[in-house]
XYZ file of N, CA and C in Angstrom:
216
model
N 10.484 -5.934 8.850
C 10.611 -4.561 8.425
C 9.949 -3.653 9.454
N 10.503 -2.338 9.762
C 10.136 -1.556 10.917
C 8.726 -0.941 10.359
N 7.617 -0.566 11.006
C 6.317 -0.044 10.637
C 6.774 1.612 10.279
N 6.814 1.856 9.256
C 6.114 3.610 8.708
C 5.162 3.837 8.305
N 4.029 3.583 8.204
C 2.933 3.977 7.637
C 1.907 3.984 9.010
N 1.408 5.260 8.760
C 0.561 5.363 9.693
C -0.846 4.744 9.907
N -1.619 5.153 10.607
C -3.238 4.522 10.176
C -3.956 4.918 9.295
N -3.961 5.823 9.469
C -5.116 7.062 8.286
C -4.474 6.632 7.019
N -2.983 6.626 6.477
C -2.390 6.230 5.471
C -2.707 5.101 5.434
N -2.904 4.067 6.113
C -3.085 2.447 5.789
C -4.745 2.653 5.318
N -5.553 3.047 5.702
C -6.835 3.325 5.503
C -6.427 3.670 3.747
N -6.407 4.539 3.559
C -6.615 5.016 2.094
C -5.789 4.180 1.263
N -5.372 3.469 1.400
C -3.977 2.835 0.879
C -5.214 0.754 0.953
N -5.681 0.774 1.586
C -6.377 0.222 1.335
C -7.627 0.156 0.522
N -8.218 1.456 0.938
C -9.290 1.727 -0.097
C -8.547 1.750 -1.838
N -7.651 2.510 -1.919
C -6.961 2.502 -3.260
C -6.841 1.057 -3.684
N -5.960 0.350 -2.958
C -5.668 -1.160 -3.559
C -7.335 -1.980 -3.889
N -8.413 -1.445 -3.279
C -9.436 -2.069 -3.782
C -9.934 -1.422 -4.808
N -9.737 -0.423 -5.614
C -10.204 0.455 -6.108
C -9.358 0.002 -6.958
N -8.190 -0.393 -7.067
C -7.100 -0.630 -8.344
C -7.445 -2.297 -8.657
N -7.634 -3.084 -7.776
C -8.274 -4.464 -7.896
C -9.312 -4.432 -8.905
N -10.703 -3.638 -8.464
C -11.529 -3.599 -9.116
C -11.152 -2.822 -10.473
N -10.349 -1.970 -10.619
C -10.147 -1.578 -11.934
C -9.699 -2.606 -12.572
N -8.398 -3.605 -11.733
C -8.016 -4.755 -13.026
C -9.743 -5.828 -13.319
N -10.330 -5.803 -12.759
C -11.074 -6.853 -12.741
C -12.597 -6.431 -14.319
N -12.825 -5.084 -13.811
C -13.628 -4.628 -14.656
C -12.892 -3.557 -15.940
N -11.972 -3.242 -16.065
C -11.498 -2.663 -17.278
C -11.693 -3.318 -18.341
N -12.317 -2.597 -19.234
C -11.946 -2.831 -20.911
C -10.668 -2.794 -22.013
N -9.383 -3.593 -20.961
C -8.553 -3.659 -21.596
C -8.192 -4.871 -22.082
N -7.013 -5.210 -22.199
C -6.448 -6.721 -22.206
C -6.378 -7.493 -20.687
N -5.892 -8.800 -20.718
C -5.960 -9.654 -19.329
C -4.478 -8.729 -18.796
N -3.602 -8.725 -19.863
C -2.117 -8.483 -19.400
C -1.886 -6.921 -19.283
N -2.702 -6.456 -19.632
C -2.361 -5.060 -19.425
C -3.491 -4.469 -17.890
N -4.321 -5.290 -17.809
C -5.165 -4.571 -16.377
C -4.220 -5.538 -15.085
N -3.992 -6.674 -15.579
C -3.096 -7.327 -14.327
C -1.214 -6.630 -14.100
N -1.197 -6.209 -15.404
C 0.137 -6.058 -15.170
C 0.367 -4.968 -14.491
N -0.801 -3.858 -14.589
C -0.951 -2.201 -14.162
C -1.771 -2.323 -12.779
N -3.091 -2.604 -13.274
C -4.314 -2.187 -11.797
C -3.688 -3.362 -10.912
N -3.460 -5.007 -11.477
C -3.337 -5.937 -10.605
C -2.207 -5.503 -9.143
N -1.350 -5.276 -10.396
C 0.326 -5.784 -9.240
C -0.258 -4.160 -8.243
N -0.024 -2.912 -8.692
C -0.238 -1.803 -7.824
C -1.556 -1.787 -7.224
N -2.411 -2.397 -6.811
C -3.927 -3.191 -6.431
C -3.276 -4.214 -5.206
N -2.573 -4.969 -5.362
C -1.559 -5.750 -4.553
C -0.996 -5.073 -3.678
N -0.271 -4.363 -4.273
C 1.390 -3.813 -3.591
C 0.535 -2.865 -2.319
N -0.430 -2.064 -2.720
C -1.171 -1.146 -1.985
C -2.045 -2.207 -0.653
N -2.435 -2.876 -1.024
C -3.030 -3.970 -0.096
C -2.008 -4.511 0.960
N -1.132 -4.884 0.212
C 0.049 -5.825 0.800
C 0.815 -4.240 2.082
N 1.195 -3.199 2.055
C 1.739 -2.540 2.387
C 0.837 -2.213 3.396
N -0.391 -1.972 2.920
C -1.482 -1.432 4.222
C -1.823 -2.180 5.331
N -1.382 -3.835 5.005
C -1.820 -4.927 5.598
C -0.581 -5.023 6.501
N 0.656 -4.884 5.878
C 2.163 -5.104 6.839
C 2.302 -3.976 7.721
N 1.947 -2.776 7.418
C 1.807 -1.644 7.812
C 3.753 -1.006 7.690
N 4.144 -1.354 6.773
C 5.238 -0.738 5.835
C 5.362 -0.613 4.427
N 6.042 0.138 3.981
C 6.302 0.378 2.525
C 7.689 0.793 2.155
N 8.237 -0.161 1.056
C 9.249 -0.404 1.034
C 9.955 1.283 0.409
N 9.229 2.005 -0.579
C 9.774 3.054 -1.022
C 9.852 4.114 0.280
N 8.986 4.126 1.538
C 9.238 4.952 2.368
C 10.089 4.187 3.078
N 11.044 3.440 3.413
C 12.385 2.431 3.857
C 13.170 3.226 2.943
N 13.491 3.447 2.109
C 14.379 3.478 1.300
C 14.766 5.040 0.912
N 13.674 6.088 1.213
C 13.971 7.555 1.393
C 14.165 7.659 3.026
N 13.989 6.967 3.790
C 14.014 7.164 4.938
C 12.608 8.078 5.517
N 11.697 7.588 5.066
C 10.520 8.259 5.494
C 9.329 7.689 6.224
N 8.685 8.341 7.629
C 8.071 7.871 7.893
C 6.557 8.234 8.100
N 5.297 7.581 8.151
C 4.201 8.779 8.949
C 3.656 8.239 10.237
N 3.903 6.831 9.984
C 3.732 6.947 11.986
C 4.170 7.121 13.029
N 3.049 8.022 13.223
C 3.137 8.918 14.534
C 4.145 8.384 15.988
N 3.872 7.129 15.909
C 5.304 6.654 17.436
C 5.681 5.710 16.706
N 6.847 5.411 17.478
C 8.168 5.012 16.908
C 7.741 3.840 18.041
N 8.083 2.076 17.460
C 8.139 1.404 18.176
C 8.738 0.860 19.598
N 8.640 0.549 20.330
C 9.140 0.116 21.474
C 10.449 -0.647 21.609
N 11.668 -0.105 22.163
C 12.325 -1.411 22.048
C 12.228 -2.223 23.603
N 12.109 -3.113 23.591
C 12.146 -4.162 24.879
C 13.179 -5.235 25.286
């Protein structure tokens, strides 16, 4: 998948996915309702910051990083 997400966006996008982790982990809810909510979007935010794409900005055609890859 081609990179859109910029740095500064991967930054916060990381901090969030730990911030949504720790919400599934310490909430006073059910197992299935903090994994099904904080877990997976705790993930998805991790997982995206880590690939350095995101599939909903693929799919509007949107990007925020700043250069456009190299072709070689």
């Amino acid at each position: 998948m081609k990179r859109n997400v910029g740095n500064v966006e991967r930054l916060f996008r990381v901090l969030g996915g730990l911030v949504l982790i720790t919400c599934a982990v310490m909430a006073p809810l059910s197992l299935a309702v903090r994994l099904g909510t904080f877990g997976v979007l705790g993930a998805y935010m991790l997982f995206s910051a880590l690939a350095g794409s995101c599939l909903g900005y693929a799919l509007m055609g949107r990007s925020t990083c700043p250069v456009e890859p190299r072709r070689g």
